[in-house]
mmCIF file of C-alpha atoms in Angstrom:
data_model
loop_
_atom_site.group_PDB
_atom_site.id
_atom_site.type_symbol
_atom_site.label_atom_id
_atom_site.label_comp_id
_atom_site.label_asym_id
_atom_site.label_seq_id
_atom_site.Cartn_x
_atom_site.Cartn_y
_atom_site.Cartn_z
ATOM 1 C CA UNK A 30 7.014 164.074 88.476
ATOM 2 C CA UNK A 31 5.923 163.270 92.100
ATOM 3 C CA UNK A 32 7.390 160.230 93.831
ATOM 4 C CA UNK A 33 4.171 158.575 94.010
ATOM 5 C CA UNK A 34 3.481 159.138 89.721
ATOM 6 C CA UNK A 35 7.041 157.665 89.461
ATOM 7 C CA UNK A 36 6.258 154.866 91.381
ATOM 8 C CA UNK A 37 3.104 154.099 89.242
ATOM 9 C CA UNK A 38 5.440 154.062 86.121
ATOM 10 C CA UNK A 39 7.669 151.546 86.856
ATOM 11 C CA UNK A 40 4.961 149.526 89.001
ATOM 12 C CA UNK A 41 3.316 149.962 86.080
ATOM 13 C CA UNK A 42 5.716 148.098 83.698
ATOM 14 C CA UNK A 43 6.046 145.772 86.024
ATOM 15 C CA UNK A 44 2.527 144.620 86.342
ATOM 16 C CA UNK A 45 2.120 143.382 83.093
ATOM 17 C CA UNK A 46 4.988 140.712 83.855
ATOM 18 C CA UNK A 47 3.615 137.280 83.438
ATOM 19 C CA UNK A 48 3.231 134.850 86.738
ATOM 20 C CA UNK A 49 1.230 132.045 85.823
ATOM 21 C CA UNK A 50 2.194 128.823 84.431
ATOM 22 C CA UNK A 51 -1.308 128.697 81.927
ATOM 23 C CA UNK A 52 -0.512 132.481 81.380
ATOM 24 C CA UNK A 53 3.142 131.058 79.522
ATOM 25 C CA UNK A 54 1.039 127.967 78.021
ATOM 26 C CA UNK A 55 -1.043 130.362 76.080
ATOM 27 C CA UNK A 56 1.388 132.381 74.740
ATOM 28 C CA UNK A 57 3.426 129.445 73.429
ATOM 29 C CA UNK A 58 6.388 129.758 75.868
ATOM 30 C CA UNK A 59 6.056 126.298 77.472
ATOM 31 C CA UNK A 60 5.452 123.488 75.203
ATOM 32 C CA UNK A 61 6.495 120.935 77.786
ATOM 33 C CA UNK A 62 3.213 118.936 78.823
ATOM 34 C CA UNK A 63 5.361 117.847 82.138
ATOM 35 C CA UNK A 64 5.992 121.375 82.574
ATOM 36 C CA UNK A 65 2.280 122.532 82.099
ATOM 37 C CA UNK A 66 1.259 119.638 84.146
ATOM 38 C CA UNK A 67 3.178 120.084 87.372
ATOM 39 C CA UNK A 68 2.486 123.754 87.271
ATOM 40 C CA UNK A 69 1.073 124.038 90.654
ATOM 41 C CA UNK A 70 4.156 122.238 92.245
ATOM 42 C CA UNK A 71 6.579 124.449 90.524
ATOM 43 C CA UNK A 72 4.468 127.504 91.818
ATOM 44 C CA UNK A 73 4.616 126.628 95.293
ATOM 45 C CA UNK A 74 8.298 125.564 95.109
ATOM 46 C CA UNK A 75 9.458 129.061 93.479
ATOM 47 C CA UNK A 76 7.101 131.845 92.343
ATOM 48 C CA UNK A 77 7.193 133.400 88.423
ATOM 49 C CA UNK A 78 7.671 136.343 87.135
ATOM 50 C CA UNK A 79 8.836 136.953 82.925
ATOM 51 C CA UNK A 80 8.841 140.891 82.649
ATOM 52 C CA UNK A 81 7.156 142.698 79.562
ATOM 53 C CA UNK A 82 10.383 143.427 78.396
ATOM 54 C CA UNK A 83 11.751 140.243 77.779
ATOM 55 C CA UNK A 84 8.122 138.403 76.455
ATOM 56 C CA UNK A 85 8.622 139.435 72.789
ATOM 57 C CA UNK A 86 12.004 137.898 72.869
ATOM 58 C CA UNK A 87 11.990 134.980 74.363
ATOM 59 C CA UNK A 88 12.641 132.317 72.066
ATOM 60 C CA UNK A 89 12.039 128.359 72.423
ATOM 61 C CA UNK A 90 14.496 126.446 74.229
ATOM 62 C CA UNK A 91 16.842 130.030 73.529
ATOM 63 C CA UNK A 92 19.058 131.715 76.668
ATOM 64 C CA UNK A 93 16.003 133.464 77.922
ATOM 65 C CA UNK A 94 13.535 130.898 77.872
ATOM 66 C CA UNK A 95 15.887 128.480 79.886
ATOM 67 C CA UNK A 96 16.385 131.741 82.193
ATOM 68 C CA UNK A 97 13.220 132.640 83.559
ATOM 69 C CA UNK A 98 10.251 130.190 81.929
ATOM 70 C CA UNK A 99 9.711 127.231 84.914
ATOM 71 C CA UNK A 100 10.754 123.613 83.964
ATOM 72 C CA UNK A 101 9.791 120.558 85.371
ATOM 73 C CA UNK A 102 13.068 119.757 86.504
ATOM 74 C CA UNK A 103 12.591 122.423 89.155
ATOM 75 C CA UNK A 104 11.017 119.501 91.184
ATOM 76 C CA UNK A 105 13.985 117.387 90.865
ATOM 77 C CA UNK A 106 16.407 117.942 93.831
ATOM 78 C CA UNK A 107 19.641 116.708 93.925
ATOM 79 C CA UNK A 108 20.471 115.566 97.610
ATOM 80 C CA UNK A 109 24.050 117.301 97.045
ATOM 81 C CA UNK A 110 21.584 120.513 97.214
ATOM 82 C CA UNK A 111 20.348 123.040 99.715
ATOM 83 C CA UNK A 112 17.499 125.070 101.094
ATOM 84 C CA UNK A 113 20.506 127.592 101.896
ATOM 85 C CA UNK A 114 23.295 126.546 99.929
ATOM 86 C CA UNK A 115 25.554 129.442 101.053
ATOM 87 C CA UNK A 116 24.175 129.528 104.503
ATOM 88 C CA UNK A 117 23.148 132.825 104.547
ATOM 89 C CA UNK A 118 21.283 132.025 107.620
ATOM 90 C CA UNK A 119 24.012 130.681 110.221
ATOM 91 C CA UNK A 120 25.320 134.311 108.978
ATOM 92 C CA UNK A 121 22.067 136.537 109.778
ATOM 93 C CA UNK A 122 22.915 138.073 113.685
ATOM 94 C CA UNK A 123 19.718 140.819 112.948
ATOM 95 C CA UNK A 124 17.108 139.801 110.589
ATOM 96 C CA UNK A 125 17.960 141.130 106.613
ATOM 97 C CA UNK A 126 21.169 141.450 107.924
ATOM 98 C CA UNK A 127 23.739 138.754 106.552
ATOM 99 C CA UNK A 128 27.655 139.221 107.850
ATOM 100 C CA UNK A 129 30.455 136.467 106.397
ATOM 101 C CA UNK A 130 32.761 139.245 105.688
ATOM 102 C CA UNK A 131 34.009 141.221 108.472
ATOM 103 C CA UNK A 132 34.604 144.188 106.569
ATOM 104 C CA UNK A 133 30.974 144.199 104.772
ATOM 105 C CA UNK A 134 27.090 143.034 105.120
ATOM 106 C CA UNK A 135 24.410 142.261 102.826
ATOM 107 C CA UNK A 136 21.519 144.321 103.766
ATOM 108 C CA UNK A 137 18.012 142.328 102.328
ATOM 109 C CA UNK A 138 15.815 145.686 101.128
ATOM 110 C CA UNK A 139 13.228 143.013 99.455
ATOM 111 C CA UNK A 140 12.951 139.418 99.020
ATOM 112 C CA UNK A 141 10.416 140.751 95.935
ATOM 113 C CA UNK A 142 12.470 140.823 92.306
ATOM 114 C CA UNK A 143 11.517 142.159 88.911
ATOM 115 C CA UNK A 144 11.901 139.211 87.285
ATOM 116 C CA UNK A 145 12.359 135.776 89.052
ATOM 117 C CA UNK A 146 15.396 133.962 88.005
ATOM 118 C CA UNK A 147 15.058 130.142 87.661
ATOM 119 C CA UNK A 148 18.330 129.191 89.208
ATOM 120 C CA UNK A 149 17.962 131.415 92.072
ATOM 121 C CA UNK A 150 20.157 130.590 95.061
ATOM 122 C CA UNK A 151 17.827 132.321 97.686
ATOM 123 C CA UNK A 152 14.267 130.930 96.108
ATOM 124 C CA UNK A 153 13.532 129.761 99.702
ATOM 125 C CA UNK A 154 12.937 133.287 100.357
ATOM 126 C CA UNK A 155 12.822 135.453 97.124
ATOM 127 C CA UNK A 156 9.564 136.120 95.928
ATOM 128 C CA UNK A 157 7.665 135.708 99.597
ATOM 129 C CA UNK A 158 6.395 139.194 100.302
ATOM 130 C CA UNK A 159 5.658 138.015 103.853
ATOM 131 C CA UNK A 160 9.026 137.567 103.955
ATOM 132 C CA UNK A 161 10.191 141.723 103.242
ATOM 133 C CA UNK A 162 11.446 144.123 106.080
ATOM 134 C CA UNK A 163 8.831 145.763 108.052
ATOM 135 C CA UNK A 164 10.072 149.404 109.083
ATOM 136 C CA UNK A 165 11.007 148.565 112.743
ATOM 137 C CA UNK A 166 12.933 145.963 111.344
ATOM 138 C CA UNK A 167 14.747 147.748 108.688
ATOM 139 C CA UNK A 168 15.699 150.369 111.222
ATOM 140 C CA UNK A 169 16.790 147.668 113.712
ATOM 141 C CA UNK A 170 19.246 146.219 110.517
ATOM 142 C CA UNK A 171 20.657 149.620 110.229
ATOM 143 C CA UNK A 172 21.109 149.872 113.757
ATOM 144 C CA UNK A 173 23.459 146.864 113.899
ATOM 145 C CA UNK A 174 25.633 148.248 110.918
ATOM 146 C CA UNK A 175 25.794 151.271 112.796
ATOM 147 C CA UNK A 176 27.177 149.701 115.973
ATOM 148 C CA UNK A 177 29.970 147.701 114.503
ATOM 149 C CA UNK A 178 32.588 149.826 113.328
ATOM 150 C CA UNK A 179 35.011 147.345 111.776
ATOM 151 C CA UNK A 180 31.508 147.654 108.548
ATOM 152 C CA UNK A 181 32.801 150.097 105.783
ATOM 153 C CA UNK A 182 30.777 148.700 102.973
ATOM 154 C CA UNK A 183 26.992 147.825 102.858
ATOM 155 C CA UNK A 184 25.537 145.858 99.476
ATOM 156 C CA UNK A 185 21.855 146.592 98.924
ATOM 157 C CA UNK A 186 20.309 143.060 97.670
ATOM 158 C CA UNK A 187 17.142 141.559 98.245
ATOM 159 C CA UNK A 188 16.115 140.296 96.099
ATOM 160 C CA UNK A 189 15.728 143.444 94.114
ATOM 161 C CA UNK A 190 16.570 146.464 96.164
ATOM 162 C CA UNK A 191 15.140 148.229 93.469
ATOM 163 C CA UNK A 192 11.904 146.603 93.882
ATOM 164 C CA UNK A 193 10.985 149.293 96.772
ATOM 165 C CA UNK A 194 9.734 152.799 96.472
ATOM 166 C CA UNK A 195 12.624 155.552 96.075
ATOM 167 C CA UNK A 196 10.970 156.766 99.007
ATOM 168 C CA UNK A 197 12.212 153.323 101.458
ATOM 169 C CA UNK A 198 15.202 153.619 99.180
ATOM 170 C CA UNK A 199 15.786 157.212 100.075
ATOM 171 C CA UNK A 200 15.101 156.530 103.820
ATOM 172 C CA UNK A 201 17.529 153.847 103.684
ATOM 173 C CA UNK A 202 20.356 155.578 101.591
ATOM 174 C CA UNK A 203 19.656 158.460 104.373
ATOM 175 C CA UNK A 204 19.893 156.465 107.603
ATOM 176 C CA UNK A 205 23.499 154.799 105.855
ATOM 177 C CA UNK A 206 25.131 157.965 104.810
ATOM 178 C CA UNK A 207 24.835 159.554 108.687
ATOM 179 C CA UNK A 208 26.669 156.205 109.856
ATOM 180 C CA UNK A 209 30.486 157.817 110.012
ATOM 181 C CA UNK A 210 32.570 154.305 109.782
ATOM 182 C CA UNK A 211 31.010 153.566 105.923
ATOM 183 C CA UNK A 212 33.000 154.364 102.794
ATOM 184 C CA UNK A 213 30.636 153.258 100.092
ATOM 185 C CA UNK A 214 27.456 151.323 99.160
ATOM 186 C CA UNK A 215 26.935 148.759 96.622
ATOM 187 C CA UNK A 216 23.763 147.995 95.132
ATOM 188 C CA UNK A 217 23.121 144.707 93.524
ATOM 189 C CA UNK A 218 20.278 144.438 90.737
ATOM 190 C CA UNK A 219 18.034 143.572 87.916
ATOM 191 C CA UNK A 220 16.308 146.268 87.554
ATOM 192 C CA UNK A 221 17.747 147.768 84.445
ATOM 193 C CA UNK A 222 17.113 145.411 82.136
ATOM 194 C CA UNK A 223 14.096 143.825 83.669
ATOM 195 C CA UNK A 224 11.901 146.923 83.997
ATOM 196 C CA UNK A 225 13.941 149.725 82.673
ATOM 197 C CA UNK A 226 11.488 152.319 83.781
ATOM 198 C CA UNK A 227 12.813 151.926 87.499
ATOM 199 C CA UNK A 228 15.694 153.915 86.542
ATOM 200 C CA UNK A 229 14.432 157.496 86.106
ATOM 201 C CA UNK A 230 15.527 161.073 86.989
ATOM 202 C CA UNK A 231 13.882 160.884 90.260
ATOM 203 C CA UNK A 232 15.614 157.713 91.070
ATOM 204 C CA UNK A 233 19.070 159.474 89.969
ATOM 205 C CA UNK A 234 18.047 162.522 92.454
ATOM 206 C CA UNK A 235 17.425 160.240 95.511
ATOM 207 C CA UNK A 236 21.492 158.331 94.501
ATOM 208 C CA UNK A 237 22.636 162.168 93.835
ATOM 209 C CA UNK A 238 22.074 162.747 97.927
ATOM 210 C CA UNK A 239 24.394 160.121 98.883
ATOM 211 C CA UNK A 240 27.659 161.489 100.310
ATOM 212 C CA UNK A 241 28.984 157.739 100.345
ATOM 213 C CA UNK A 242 30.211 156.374 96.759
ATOM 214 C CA UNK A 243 27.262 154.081 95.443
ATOM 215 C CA UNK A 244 28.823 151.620 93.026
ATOM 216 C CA UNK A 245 26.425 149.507 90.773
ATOM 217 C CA UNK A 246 26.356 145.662 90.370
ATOM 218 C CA UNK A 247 23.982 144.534 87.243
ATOM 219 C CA UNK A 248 22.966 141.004 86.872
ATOM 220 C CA UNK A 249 23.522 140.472 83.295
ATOM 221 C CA UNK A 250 23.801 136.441 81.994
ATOM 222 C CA UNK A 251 23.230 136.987 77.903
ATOM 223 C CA UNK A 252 24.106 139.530 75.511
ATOM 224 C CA UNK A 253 20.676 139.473 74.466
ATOM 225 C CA UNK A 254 19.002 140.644 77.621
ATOM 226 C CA UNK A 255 20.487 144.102 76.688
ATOM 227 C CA UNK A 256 17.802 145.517 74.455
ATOM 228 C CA UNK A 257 17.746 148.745 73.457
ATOM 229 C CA UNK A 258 15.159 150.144 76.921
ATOM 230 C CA UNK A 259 18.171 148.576 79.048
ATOM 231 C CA UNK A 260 21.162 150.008 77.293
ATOM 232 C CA UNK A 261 18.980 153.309 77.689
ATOM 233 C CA UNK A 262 18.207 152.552 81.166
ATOM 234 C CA UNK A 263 22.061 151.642 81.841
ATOM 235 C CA UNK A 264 23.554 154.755 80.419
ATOM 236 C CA UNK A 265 21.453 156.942 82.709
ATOM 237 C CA UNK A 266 23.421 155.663 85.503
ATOM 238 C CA UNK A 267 26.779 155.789 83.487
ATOM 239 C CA UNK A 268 26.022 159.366 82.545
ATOM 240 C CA UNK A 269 25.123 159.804 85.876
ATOM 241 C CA UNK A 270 29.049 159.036 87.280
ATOM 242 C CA UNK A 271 28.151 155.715 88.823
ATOM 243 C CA UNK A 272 30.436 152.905 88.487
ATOM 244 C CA UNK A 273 28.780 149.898 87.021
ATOM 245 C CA UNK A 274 30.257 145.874 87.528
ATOM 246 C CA UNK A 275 28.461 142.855 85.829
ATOM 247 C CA UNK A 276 27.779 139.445 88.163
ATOM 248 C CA UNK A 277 27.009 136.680 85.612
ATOM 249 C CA UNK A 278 26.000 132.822 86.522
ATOM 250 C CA UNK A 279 27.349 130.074 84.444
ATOM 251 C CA UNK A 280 24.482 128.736 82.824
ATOM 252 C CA UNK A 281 23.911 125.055 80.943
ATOM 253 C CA UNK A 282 22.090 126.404 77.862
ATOM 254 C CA UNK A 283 22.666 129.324 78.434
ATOM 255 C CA UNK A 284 26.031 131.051 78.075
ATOM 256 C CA UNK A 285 28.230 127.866 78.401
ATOM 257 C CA UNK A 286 30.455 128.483 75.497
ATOM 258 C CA UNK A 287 33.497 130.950 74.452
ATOM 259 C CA UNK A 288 31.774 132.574 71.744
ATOM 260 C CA UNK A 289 28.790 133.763 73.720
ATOM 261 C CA UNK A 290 30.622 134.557 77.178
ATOM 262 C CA UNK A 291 32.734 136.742 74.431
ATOM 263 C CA UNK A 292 30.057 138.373 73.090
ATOM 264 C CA UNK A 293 28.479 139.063 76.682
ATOM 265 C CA UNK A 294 31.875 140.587 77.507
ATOM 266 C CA UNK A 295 32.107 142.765 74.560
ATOM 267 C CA UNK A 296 28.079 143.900 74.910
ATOM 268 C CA UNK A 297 28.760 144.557 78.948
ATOM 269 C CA UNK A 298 32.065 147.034 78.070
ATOM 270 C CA UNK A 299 29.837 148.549 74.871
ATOM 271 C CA UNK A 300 27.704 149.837 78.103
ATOM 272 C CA UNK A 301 30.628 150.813 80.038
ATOM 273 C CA UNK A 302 29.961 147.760 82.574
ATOM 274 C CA UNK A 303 32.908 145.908 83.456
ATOM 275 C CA UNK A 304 32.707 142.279 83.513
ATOM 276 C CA UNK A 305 33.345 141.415 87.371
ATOM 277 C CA UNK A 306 32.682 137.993 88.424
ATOM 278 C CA UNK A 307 30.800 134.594 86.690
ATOM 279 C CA UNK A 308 29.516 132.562 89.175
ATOM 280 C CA UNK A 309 29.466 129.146 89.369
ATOM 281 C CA UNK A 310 25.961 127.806 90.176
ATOM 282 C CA UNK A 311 24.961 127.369 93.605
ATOM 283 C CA UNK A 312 24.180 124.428 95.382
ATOM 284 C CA UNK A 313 19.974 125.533 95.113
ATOM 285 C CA UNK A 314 17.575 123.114 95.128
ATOM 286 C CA UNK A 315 16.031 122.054 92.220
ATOM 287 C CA UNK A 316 18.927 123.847 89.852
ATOM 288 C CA UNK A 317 20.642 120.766 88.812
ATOM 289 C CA UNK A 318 19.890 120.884 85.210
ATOM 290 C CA UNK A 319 21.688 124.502 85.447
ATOM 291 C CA UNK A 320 24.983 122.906 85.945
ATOM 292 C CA UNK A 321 28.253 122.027 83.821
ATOM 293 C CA UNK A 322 31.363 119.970 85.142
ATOM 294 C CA UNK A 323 33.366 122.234 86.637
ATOM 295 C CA UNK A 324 36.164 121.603 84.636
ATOM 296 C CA UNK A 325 34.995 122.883 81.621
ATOM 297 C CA UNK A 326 33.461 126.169 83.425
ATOM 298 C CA UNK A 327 37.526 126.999 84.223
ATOM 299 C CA UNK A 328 38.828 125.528 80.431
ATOM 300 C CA UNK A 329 35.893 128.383 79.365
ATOM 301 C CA UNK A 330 37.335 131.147 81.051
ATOM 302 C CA UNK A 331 40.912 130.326 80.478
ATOM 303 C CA UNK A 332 39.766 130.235 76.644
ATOM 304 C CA UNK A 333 38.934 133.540 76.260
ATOM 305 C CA UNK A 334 42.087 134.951 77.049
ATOM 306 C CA UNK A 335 43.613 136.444 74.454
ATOM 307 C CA UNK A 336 40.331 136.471 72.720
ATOM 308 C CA UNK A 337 39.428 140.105 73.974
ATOM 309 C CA UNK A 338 40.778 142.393 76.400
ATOM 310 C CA UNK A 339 42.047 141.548 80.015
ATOM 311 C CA UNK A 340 39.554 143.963 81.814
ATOM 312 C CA UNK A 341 36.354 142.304 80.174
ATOM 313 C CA UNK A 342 37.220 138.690 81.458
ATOM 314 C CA UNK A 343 35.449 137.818 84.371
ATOM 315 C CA UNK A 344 36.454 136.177 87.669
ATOM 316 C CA UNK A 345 35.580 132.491 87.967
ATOM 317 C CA UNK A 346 33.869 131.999 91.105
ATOM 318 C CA UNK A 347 32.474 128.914 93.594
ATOM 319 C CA UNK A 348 30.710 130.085 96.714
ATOM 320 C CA UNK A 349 31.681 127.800 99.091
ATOM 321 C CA UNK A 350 28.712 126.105 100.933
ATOM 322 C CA UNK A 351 28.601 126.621 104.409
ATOM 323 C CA UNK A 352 29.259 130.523 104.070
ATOM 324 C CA UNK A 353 33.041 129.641 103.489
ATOM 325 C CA UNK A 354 33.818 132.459 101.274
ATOM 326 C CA UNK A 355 34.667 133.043 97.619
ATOM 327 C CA UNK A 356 36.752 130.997 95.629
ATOM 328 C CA UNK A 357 38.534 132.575 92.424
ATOM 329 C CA UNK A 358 38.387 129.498 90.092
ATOM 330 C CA UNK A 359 40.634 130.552 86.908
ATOM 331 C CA UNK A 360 43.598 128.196 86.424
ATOM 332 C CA UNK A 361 47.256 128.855 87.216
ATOM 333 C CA UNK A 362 48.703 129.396 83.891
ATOM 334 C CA UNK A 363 51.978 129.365 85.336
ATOM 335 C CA UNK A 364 54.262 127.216 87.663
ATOM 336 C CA UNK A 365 57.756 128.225 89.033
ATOM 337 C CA UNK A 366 60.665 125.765 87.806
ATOM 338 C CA UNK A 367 63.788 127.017 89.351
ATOM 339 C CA UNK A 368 65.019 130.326 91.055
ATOM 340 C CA UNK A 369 64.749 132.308 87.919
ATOM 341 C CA UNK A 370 63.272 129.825 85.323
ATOM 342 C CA UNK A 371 59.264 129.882 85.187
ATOM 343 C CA UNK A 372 56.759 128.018 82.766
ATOM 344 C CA UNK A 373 54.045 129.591 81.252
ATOM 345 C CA UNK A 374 50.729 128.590 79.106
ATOM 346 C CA UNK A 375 50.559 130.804 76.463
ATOM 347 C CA UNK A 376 46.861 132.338 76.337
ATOM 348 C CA UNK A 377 47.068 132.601 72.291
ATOM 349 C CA UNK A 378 48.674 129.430 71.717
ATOM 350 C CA UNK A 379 48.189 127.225 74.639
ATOM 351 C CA UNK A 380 51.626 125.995 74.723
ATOM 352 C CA UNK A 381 54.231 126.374 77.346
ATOM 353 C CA UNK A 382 56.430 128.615 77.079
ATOM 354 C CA UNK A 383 59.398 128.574 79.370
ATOM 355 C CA UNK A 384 60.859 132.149 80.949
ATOM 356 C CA UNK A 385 64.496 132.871 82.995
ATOM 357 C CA UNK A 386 64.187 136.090 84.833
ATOM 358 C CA UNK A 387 67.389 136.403 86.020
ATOM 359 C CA UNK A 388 67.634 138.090 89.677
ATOM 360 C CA UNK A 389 70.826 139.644 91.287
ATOM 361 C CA UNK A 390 71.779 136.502 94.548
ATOM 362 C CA UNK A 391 70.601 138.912 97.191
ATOM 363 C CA UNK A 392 67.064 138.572 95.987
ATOM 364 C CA UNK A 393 66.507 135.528 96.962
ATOM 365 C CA UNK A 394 66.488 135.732 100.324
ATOM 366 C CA UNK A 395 64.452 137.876 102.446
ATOM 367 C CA UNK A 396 66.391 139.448 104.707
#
């Protein structure tokens, strides 16, 4: 299949998403006269777009509705929130270029996504196509990566990087692999379960050129986006060698309970993705209603251990604001009492449970 035939496939799928408030109304997906009402306002604040593959499934007030169908309390901004509530920004020195880390940069393919996420933390940009990469400027990005050497990993993100043609993404997978100081890319994305057709063999042939590892990061928030296209569309790139981590966002409504964050676990490592972090919701404007004390988001993660395997627990985490960096938000479940004597909470039981590990004299010093 030729590159452009592929690209009609996918593009395809993708064009019979749904982006209109009155377009949702008539299909019974927003009952919420406020909603319905304020449509315009919620347009203009954050655009919409429910892909085909998630319309047939989407139930009332369910974890998919709350996901991706507008609500009126979009327009309600909290003034704890921010246009840029990681400040991406005060972090851009080229322009789809964003460096906090000194080790790695985010590198913005597309502000366009497959499927526009209600809570998203970069809706002042996502979804603009004015706002995308022209050419010159995409070279210029890769220019900067290639001039500081202390850069050995790149993250694809976007919005979707896999909302371009494999021909930009081959061009850009090219121009990274002949910088000599990079030992692997990272690709963040949607894709697979919001259009599944964007993975195909000709996809897989433009990764297969890469000399530098490409490791996958799939934005999964509910067992039941996984439907049977996706888990298709996922094990093409297991089968395919690449490694494949899960990013999840705590979500009110959504997946704010043990039982379902344990069945998203166990559904993730099914498709041989391992659970990697749950995020905390940003600070985004208008994403209020998104948000549980923060208390009970670490008493939620703490619960499920010893309810399934170490491996498929996800990392707490709060982005700072301000571009401070990554916080790992699990609780201590342990507390040194002595030199050898420790306390520990038992994840089956919850109790303490109190531990001498007896050490010869000399190791307690450092010397």
């Amino acid at each position: 299949m030729k590159e452009q035939d592929t690209f009609s496939s996918w593009a395809n799928e993708a064009s019979k998403g749904i982006t209109k408030i009155d377009e949702l109304a008539r299909l019974n997906l927003i009952r919420n006269q406020s909603t319905i009402e304020n449509g315009m306002a919620i347009q203009k604040n954050f655009d919409i777009r429910v892909p085909a593959e998630f319309l047939n499934i989407i139930d009332q007030n369910g974890p998919l509705q709350k996901q991706f169908i507008p609500d009126a309390k979009e327009l309600e901004f909290d003034p704890n929130e921010l246009l840029d509530p990681i400040s991406d920004e005060d972090h851009t020195p080229v322009k789809f270029v964003t460096h906090r880390y000194k080790d790695r940069v985010l590198l913005k393919v597309s502000y366009q996504c497959g499927v526009y996420c209600r809570y998203c933390f970069r809706r002042y940009k996502v979804s603009d196509g004015k706002e995308n990469p022209s050419e010159k400027e995409m070279e210029a990005a890769i220019s900067y990566i290639s001039s500081h050497p202390e850069i050995n990993e790149v993250i694809l993100t976007g919005g979707d990087p896999l909302s371009v043609s494999d021909k930009k993404l081959a061009f850009i997978i090219e121009s990274l692999n002949r910088i000599p100081h990079l030992s692997f890319l990272r690709v963040h994305t949607r894709m697979p379960t919001a259009i599944p057709s964007r993975i195909s063999n000709e996809f897989l042939q433009i990764l297969s050129t890469s000399k530098l590892p490409i490791w996958f990061v799939l934005h999964i928030n509910h067992a039941s986006e996984l439907t049977p296209r996706a888990c298709e569309s996922i094990k093409l790139l297991s089968n395919a060698g690449y490694p494949l981590l899960c990013q999840s966002v705590l979500l009110k409504g959504v997946n704010d309970d043990v039982e379902t964050l344990k069945q998203l676990s166990l559904s993730l490592v099914r498709n041989k993705i391992t659970p990697y972090y749950l995020h905390y919701p940003d600070l985004a404007q208008g994403t209020n209603h998104f948000r549980i004390p923060l208390e009970k988001s670490i008493e939620l993660v703490n619960e499920l251990h010893g309810k399934i395997s170490g491996f498929a627990i996800p990392q707490l985490i709060v982005d700072l604001p301000g571009g401070n960096g990554k916080i790992n938000m699990t609780k201590t479940m342990y507390r040194k009492m002595s030199n050898d004597q420790w306390s520990f909470i038992s994840p089956l039981s919850g109790k303490e449970v109190i531990v001498n590990y007896p050490t010869s004299s000399s190791d307690h010093s450092l010397t």
